[in-house]
Amino acid sequence: MKTIKLGIVGLGTVGTGVVRIIQNNQQKILATSGCQLQIKTIVVANLAKQRHIDLEGIKLTNQIADIVADDEIQIVIEVMGTIDPAKSYIEALLDSGKNVVTANKDLLATYGNGLITHAQENHVNLLYEASVAGGIPILRTIATSFAADQITSVAGIINGTSNYILTQMSENELTYNEALQQAQELGLAETDPTNDVSGKDAGYKMAILTQFAFGVTVPLENIFVAGITQITKADILRAQKWGYVIKLIGQARPVDDKLSVSVEPMFVRKDHPLATIKNENNAVLVTGSSVGEVMFYGAGAGELPTANSVLNDVLATVKDLQLQQTGAKFNNFSRTTDLLVAQQQKNHYFLTLVSKDDSRVTITSNHHKHQQTLSKQKNDLATELSYQTKPISVQQFRTMVEKLKGTEKLTITAAYPLLD
Ligand code: HSE
């Protein structure tokens, strides 16, 4: 029986999950890989911190050199997150011939191409399934099961923390701050949750997903990103009244022969498959020109689901080591296409408005040169009206809202892009 020795960098939520799965599922790992996994060394920032797992037989250190210089360690799991010092650690590990498995979306989205080249030059694996959608095996699935299909669109809920907050605000009467605190206690949020709620975390994941689905490297500045911090309980209730839920949606799709990539809170029809995704769960709806729509659903964050994705990469690497074929790219699909700049991404927008004098109102939009009479709904919102635009850019939408605000007869009560 062969033993593969592992190093781990980072022992937070995901690192702890990795240790637990290796300890609890030894028999299954042996049965599927023919190898035993042994964690030899773990690099942590704080050696004095109390850990609630069994670390017997494992060396704890705060020196990355203890792994880099250890020739016995063949696979290293990087789960410390963020870019510094993870980037220099991973470069040193790749240079010393270690295969690296990482969950680091910030790093892959920002410096992915350089690191992938680095890994290839050293004939070692660099795998990162856990970087997108936690426990959902979406990257390997796109790379392998869509290899012959043309993907025409990817739309998903890919941040567990923000989906948890929106679900709790809408269903359990929690305030934004209470829901965020719960998400942190559950180990869903990043150490600093700013990126979760600003949409940036989902933006990183969209950059990686787009690379797999469309073969295109998207600079982060080309991704239109908006977060959930401005969403109010009133917005959520208003969406419900009009038959929608508000979800933070990441999308990549061709628009006018260019690729559009965005992350923003959207009105999603209640009967849309993505409207049913709750709490920390994620879902990715992939449309292929042959296969049609396929949706992948599961826990998008959290200790064991994310650690399971890490272990999938570890066992894929064990297999590559056995076959002496490490060093292949995780995703081979690559092509060039023009990208839309962030402010040019287009959506239908849904507005709700209140007419101050209950008269019939007509909105004229310069952007699509047509007039539309607002539909009125006589419900308990009295004279609240809804208006749906043609596809317009963020810039056009903002101009339109400013104009409407200047209309004495109207008050805008909600304004969100619509998921088609
Ligand atoms: N903070 C992330 C989330 C963890 O909430 O989705 C998984 O990437």
XYZ file of C-alpha atoms and ligand atoms in Angstrom:
428
model
C 0.000 0.000 0.000
C 1.426 3.329 -1.058
C 1.239 6.376 1.197
C 1.059 9.868 -0.315
C 2.272 12.574 2.045
C 0.465 15.891 2.107
C 1.169 19.380 3.343
C -1.578 21.863 4.196
C -1.211 25.628 4.285
C -3.958 27.173 6.421
C -6.071 25.565 9.114
C -9.272 27.620 9.111
C -12.711 26.379 8.111
C -11.702 24.528 4.943
C -8.357 23.251 6.265
C -10.106 21.774 9.288
C -12.630 20.095 6.980
C -9.813 18.567 4.920
C -8.226 17.063 8.048
C -11.580 15.654 9.184
C -12.435 14.060 5.823
C -9.007 12.431 5.516
C -9.299 11.078 9.055
C -12.905 9.899 8.724
C -12.898 8.479 5.190
C -9.590 6.613 5.069
C -11.137 3.351 3.910
C -13.030 4.957 1.044
C -9.959 6.930 -0.030
C -7.894 3.761 -0.040
C -10.550 1.851 -1.951
C -10.899 4.509 -4.670
C -7.270 5.590 -5.054
C -5.271 2.580 -3.921
C -3.296 4.962 -1.701
C -3.355 6.156 1.852
C -3.209 9.902 2.450
C -1.027 11.100 5.302
C -1.002 14.723 6.406
C 2.607 15.350 7.379
C 2.851 19.097 7.974
C 0.422 22.003 8.373
C 1.488 25.643 8.128
C -0.556 27.938 10.398
C -0.298 31.636 11.188
C -0.899 31.179 14.907
C 0.777 28.201 16.567
C -0.791 28.966 19.936
C -4.417 28.848 18.733
C -6.675 26.128 20.210
C -7.760 23.662 17.488
C -10.779 21.424 17.835
C -9.451 18.537 15.758
C -7.119 15.630 16.263
C -3.659 16.697 15.066
C -1.693 13.782 16.487
C 1.257 12.846 14.322
C 1.023 16.056 12.286
C 3.742 18.704 12.498
C 2.374 22.227 12.988
C 4.680 25.025 11.869
C 4.542 28.686 10.892
C 7.295 28.256 8.296
C 6.325 27.487 4.675
C 9.956 26.366 4.170
C 9.173 23.284 6.272
C 6.962 22.071 3.420
C 8.857 23.555 0.477
C 12.081 21.803 1.536
C 10.447 18.471 2.385
C 10.997 16.066 -0.520
C 8.566 13.522 0.924
C 5.573 15.829 0.479
C 4.107 15.456 -3.004
C 0.819 17.348 -2.747
C 0.190 20.619 -0.911
C -3.272 21.990 -0.135
C -3.393 25.794 0.087
C -6.447 26.948 2.021
C -5.207 30.113 3.684
C -6.974 32.381 1.172
C -6.285 35.910 -0.118
C -3.341 36.847 -2.295
C -0.468 37.687 0.045
C 1.430 35.609 0.984
C -0.462 32.742 -0.722
C 0.873 33.696 -4.166
C 4.542 33.567 -3.204
C 3.961 30.386 -1.176
C 2.333 28.648 -4.159
C 5.086 29.801 -6.521
C 7.726 28.406 -4.174
C 5.803 25.133 -3.843
C 5.415 24.736 -7.617
C 9.106 25.532 -8.124
C 10.042 22.831 -5.645
C 8.039 20.258 -7.627
C 4.966 20.036 -5.393
C 1.512 19.549 -6.844
C -0.783 22.240 -5.482
C -4.501 22.079 -4.735
C -6.058 25.388 -3.760
C -9.433 26.932 -2.939
C -8.079 30.427 -3.541
C -10.436 32.234 -5.933
C -8.916 35.697 -5.317
C -5.562 34.374 -6.469
C -6.769 32.295 -9.421
C -8.994 35.077 -10.738
C -6.208 37.635 -10.468
C -3.006 35.715 -11.262
C -4.352 32.415 -12.630
C -2.599 32.432 -16.010
C 0.856 33.048 -14.546
C 0.436 30.363 -11.916
C -0.902 27.840 -14.452
C 2.167 28.435 -16.640
C 4.355 28.095 -13.564
C 2.804 24.702 -12.775
C 3.208 23.479 -16.354
C 6.849 24.520 -16.456
C 7.422 22.413 -13.357
C 5.297 19.482 -14.650
C 3.065 19.569 -11.612
C -0.685 19.929 -11.100
C -2.428 23.128 -10.062
C -6.067 22.279 -9.348
C -8.721 24.570 -7.847
C -12.172 22.959 -7.926
C -12.983 24.340 -4.462
C -12.452 27.924 -5.601
C -15.911 28.119 -7.230
C -19.251 27.136 -5.681
C -17.846 25.261 -2.659
C -19.070 21.668 -2.751
C -20.444 21.729 -6.312
C -17.974 20.030 -8.685
C -18.634 22.617 -11.373
C -15.176 23.295 -12.835
C -14.235 19.684 -13.567
C -17.738 19.089 -14.917
C -17.500 22.003 -17.356
C -13.978 20.988 -18.408
C -14.904 17.377 -19.069
C -18.657 16.979 -19.574
C -19.085 20.039 -21.820
C -15.894 19.416 -23.779
C -17.772 18.948 -27.068
C -20.640 21.370 -26.470
C -20.807 25.120 -27.060
C -21.774 26.804 -23.807
C -24.041 29.733 -24.575
C -24.661 30.998 -21.069
C -23.702 30.506 -17.438
C -25.861 32.015 -14.702
C -25.590 31.252 -11.061
C -25.760 31.991 -7.382
C -22.133 31.554 -6.390
C -21.721 33.284 -3.053
C -23.116 31.350 -0.111
C -22.851 34.189 2.395
C -24.879 36.706 0.410
C -27.482 34.099 -0.496
C -27.735 33.187 3.186
C -28.255 36.835 4.126
C -30.905 37.426 1.438
C -32.761 34.234 2.396
C -32.753 35.042 6.105
C -33.870 38.642 5.496
C -36.701 37.475 3.283
C -37.919 34.407 5.163
C -36.880 34.744 8.795
C -37.241 38.452 9.475
C -33.533 38.815 10.278
C -31.875 42.160 9.735
C -28.932 42.373 7.342
C -26.456 42.568 10.239
C -28.006 39.650 12.134
C -27.937 37.462 9.024
C -24.329 38.403 8.245
C -23.302 37.564 11.802
C -24.960 34.134 11.503
C -23.201 33.496 8.192
C -19.901 34.285 9.900
C -20.680 31.999 12.835
C -21.521 29.186 10.415
C -18.111 29.545 8.743
C -19.630 30.613 5.407
C -18.150 34.087 5.140
C -14.569 35.044 4.351
C -12.458 36.133 7.347
C -13.185 39.666 6.168
C -16.708 39.392 4.683
C -16.412 42.595 2.623
C -15.860 40.660 -0.615
C -18.845 38.392 0.071
C -21.350 41.223 0.362
C -19.783 43.562 -2.225
C -20.098 40.950 -4.978
C -16.311 40.802 -5.383
C -16.038 37.191 -4.201
C -18.653 36.187 -6.785
C -16.789 38.319 -9.355
C -13.615 36.282 -8.761
C -15.615 33.086 -9.181
C -17.210 34.380 -12.412
C -13.733 35.096 -13.809
C -12.755 31.461 -13.177
C -16.095 30.037 -14.379
C -15.921 32.124 -17.562
C -12.433 30.811 -18.276
C -13.762 27.248 -18.081
C -17.060 27.823 -19.890
C -15.936 30.219 -22.635
C -12.146 29.677 -22.725
C -11.598 33.380 -22.123
C -9.519 35.129 -19.477
C -11.555 38.064 -18.215
C -9.710 40.919 -16.491
C -11.566 41.752 -13.284
C -12.212 45.317 -14.481
C -14.346 43.894 -17.299
C -16.741 42.275 -14.841
C -19.609 44.509 -13.745
C -19.899 43.921 -9.987
C -22.549 45.148 -7.559
C -23.263 43.713 -4.115
C -26.113 43.287 -1.659
C -25.324 45.945 0.926
C -27.939 48.391 -0.396
C -30.829 45.900 -0.469
C -33.545 46.749 2.010
C -36.298 44.688 3.540
C -38.727 46.925 1.606
C -37.041 45.925 -1.684
C -37.391 42.250 -0.783
C -41.087 42.642 0.088
C -41.704 44.648 -3.070
C -40.074 41.932 -5.172
C -42.327 39.354 -3.504
C -45.452 41.422 -4.229
C -44.595 41.558 -7.915
C -43.735 37.846 -8.200
C -39.946 37.968 -7.865
C -37.142 37.204 -5.427
C -33.928 39.214 -5.210
C -30.806 37.117 -5.798
C -27.142 37.976 -6.319
C -26.632 36.576 -9.810
C -23.388 35.976 -11.661
C -23.786 35.774 -15.436
C -21.530 35.211 -18.432
C -23.116 35.324 -21.896
C -22.474 36.685 -25.351
C -24.119 40.054 -26.065
C -23.682 41.709 -29.493
C -20.803 39.325 -30.381
C -18.967 40.238 -27.202
C -18.786 38.400 -23.918
C -20.628 40.022 -21.025
C -19.721 39.045 -17.456
C -21.515 40.479 -14.436
C -22.448 40.004 -10.797
C -25.396 41.964 -9.447
C -28.570 41.679 -7.390
C -31.423 40.909 -9.761
C -35.158 40.390 -9.726
C -35.624 36.679 -10.457
C -39.094 35.332 -11.332
C -40.422 33.141 -8.535
C -40.735 30.175 -10.907
C -37.157 30.468 -12.215
C -34.938 27.569 -11.030
C -32.462 29.995 -9.432
C -35.231 31.587 -7.337
C -35.534 28.421 -5.249
C -31.885 28.351 -4.094
C -31.761 29.170 -0.390
C -29.262 29.940 2.373
C -25.649 28.954 1.711
C -26.594 26.831 -1.264
C -25.264 27.745 -4.681
C -26.492 26.781 -8.118
C -24.989 27.149 -11.555
C -27.266 27.007 -14.589
C -25.235 26.113 -17.661
C -26.784 26.262 -21.121
C -25.123 24.314 -23.897
C -26.216 24.470 -27.521
C -26.467 20.660 -27.610
C -27.385 19.695 -24.070
C -29.741 22.608 -23.300
C -30.091 23.776 -19.699
C -28.376 21.845 -16.900
C -28.393 23.071 -13.312
C -25.843 22.121 -10.654
C -26.914 22.659 -7.058
C -25.332 22.200 -3.631
C -23.642 23.803 -0.654
C -21.603 26.734 -1.929
C -19.642 27.309 1.245
C -18.847 25.662 4.551
C -16.276 23.327 6.041
C -17.017 19.838 4.725
C -18.573 20.650 1.318
C -15.634 22.842 0.315
C -13.135 20.360 1.773
C -14.765 17.614 -0.304
C -13.957 19.561 -3.476
C -10.373 19.941 -2.260
C -10.148 16.182 -1.724
C -11.462 15.544 -5.246
C -8.487 17.489 -6.601
C -6.108 15.673 -4.253
C -7.337 12.279 -5.461
C -7.202 13.409 -9.109
C -3.561 14.315 -8.445
C -2.889 10.965 -6.759
C -4.121 9.304 -9.942
C -1.923 11.560 -12.096
C 1.072 10.716 -9.892
C 0.380 6.996 -10.346
C 0.160 7.466 -14.124
C 3.114 9.874 -14.136
C 1.052 12.483 -15.953
C 1.023 15.486 -13.640
C 1.368 18.904 -15.251
C -1.707 19.024 -17.497
C -3.834 22.174 -17.314
C -7.067 21.884 -15.311
C -8.904 23.421 -18.277
C -7.598 23.199 -21.824
C -10.242 25.291 -23.568
C -8.825 28.597 -24.721
C -9.949 31.100 -27.341
C -10.049 34.839 -27.874
C -13.163 36.958 -27.993
C -13.959 40.590 -27.352
C -15.217 41.500 -23.920
C -17.841 44.067 -23.063
C -16.606 46.769 -20.754
C -18.369 46.635 -17.415
C -20.565 49.715 -17.894
C -21.854 48.471 -21.279
C -23.442 45.266 -19.958
C -27.124 45.302 -20.805
C -30.195 44.149 -18.936
C -33.914 44.556 -18.887
C -34.697 46.625 -15.797
C -37.772 46.366 -13.619
C -38.963 49.487 -11.854
C -41.778 50.006 -9.448
C -43.159 53.495 -9.076
C -45.831 55.255 -7.135
C -47.999 57.761 -8.911
C -48.587 60.711 -6.632
C -51.865 61.885 -8.115
C -53.269 58.520 -9.219
C -53.474 59.745 -12.798
C -52.493 57.648 -15.776
C -48.759 57.995 -16.385
C -46.703 57.650 -19.501
C -42.947 57.257 -19.478
C -40.919 58.247 -22.478
C -37.536 56.685 -22.725
C -35.022 58.259 -25.097
C -33.018 55.087 -25.106
C -35.456 52.968 -26.967
C -37.580 55.610 -28.613
C -40.936 54.321 -27.626
C -43.612 55.137 -25.153
C -44.993 52.691 -22.718
C -47.985 53.135 -20.524
C -47.395 51.781 -17.099
C -49.449 48.855 -16.000
C -51.293 49.530 -12.801
C -51.944 46.997 -10.110
C -54.735 47.697 -7.702
C -53.494 45.860 -4.657
C -52.632 46.991 -1.188
C -49.782 49.025 -2.667
C -52.578 51.213 -4.033
C -51.303 52.945 -7.113
C -47.913 51.287 -7.404
C -46.964 50.738 -11.013
C -44.402 48.550 -12.687
C -42.297 49.291 -15.729
C -39.973 47.022 -17.651
C -37.324 48.482 -19.931
C -35.841 47.086 -23.095
C -32.223 45.909 -22.686
C -30.254 48.999 -21.673
C -26.819 49.533 -20.180
C -26.164 50.464 -16.577
C -25.264 53.937 -17.745
C -28.492 54.357 -19.721
C -30.454 52.997 -16.800
C -28.931 55.463 -14.353
C -29.692 58.368 -16.681
C -33.256 57.157 -16.998
C -33.685 56.904 -13.224
C -32.356 60.431 -12.772
C -34.893 61.687 -15.309
C -37.732 59.856 -13.630
C -36.723 61.247 -10.254
C -37.259 64.660 -11.753
C -40.837 63.785 -12.653
C -43.040 65.374 -10.057
C -45.825 62.830 -10.418
C -43.651 59.789 -9.637
C -41.597 58.218 -6.878
C -39.386 55.242 -7.763
C -39.879 52.565 -5.134
C -37.544 49.888 -6.533
C -35.271 49.535 -9.568
C -33.467 46.277 -10.330
C -32.149 44.421 -13.358
C -34.235 41.413 -14.375
C -32.887 37.942 -14.900
C -34.254 36.831 -18.296
N -17.318 33.104 1.441
C -17.588 32.237 0.345
C -19.078 32.172 0.129
C -17.030 30.878 0.633
O -19.824 32.635 1.005
O -19.531 31.696 -0.901
C -17.004 29.965 -0.536
O -16.199 30.471 -1.571
